[in-house]
Coordinates of C-alpha atoms in Angstrom, one line a residue:
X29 CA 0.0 0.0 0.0
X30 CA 2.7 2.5 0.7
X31 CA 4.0 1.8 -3.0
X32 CA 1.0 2.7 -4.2
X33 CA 0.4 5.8 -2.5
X34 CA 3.5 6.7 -4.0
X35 CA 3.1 5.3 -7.4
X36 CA 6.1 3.4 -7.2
X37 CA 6.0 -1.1 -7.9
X38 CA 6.7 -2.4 -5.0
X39 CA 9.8 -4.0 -5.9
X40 CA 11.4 -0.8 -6.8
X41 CA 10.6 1.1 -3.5
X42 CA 12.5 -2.3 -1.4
X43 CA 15.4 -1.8 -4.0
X44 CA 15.7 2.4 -3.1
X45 CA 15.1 1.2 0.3
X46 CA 17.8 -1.5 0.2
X47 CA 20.6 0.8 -0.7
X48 CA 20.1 2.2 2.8
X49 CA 19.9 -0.6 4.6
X50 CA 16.6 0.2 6.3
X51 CA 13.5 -1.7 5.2
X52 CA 10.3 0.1 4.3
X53 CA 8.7 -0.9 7.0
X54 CA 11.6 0.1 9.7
X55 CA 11.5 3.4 7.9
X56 CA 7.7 3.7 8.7
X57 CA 7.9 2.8 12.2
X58 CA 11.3 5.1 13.2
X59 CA 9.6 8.5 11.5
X60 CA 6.1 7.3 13.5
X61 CA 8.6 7.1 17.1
X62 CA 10.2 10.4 16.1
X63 CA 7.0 12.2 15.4
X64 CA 6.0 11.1 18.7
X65 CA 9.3 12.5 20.1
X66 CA 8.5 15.6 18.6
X67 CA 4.9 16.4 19.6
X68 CA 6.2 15.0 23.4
X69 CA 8.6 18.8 22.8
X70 CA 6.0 20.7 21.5
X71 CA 4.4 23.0 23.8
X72 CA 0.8 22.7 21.9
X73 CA 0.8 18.9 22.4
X74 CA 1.6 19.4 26.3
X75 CA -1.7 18.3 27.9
X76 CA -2.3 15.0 25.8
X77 CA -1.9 11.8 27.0
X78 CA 1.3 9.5 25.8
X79 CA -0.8 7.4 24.0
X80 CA -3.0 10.0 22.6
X81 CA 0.5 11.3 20.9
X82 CA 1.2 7.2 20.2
X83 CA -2.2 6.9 18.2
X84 CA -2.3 10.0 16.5
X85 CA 1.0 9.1 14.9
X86 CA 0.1 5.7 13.7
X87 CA 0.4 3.0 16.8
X88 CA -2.7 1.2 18.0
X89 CA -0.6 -0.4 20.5
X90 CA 0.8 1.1 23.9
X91 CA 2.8 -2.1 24.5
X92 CA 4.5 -1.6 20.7
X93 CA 4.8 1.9 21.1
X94 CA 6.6 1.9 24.2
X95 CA 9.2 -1.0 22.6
X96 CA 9.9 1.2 19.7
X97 CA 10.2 4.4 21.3
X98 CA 12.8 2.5 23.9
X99 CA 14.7 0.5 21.0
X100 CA 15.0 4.1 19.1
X101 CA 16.1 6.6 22.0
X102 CA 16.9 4.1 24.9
X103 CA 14.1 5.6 27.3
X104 CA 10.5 4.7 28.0
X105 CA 8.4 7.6 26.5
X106 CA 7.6 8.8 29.9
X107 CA 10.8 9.5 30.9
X108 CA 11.5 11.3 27.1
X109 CA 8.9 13.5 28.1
X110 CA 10.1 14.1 31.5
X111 CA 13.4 15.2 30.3
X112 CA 12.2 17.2 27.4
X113 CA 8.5 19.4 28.9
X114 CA 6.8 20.9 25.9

């Protein structure tokens, strides 16, 4: 589906992915963590919940979400957002 969206085969969006060495789908899931990072520093996003930030970027899960946002900055998103108020 995301080849389509960007009217690319999907065989040719693995191979410009490949040259990276990050699959699509790893791709997908670090921007989602770091748009979460973001909104947990912006001062507009302040009073929301965690996993109101977690679902409006694209999680469904707070378990998954917390394991991605640890593997990617090595802190549970509670404590990003302690160290970092918006």
């Amino acid at each position: 589906s995301v080849a389509d969206g960007v009217h690319l085969s999907p065989r040719y969006l693995r191979t410009i992915f490949s040259e990276s060495g990050e699959k699509v789908s790893d791709y997908i899931r670090r921007r989602r963590v770091e748009e979460c990072a973001r909104k947990m520093r912006d001062p507009a996003w302040a009073g929301h919940s965690l996993m109101k930030i977690a679902f409006s970027s694209g999680f469904n899960s707070a378990a998954h979400f917390s394991r991605c946002f640890r593997d990617r900055f090595k802190l549970s998103p509670r404590d990003y957002r302690r160290g970092h108020p918006g």
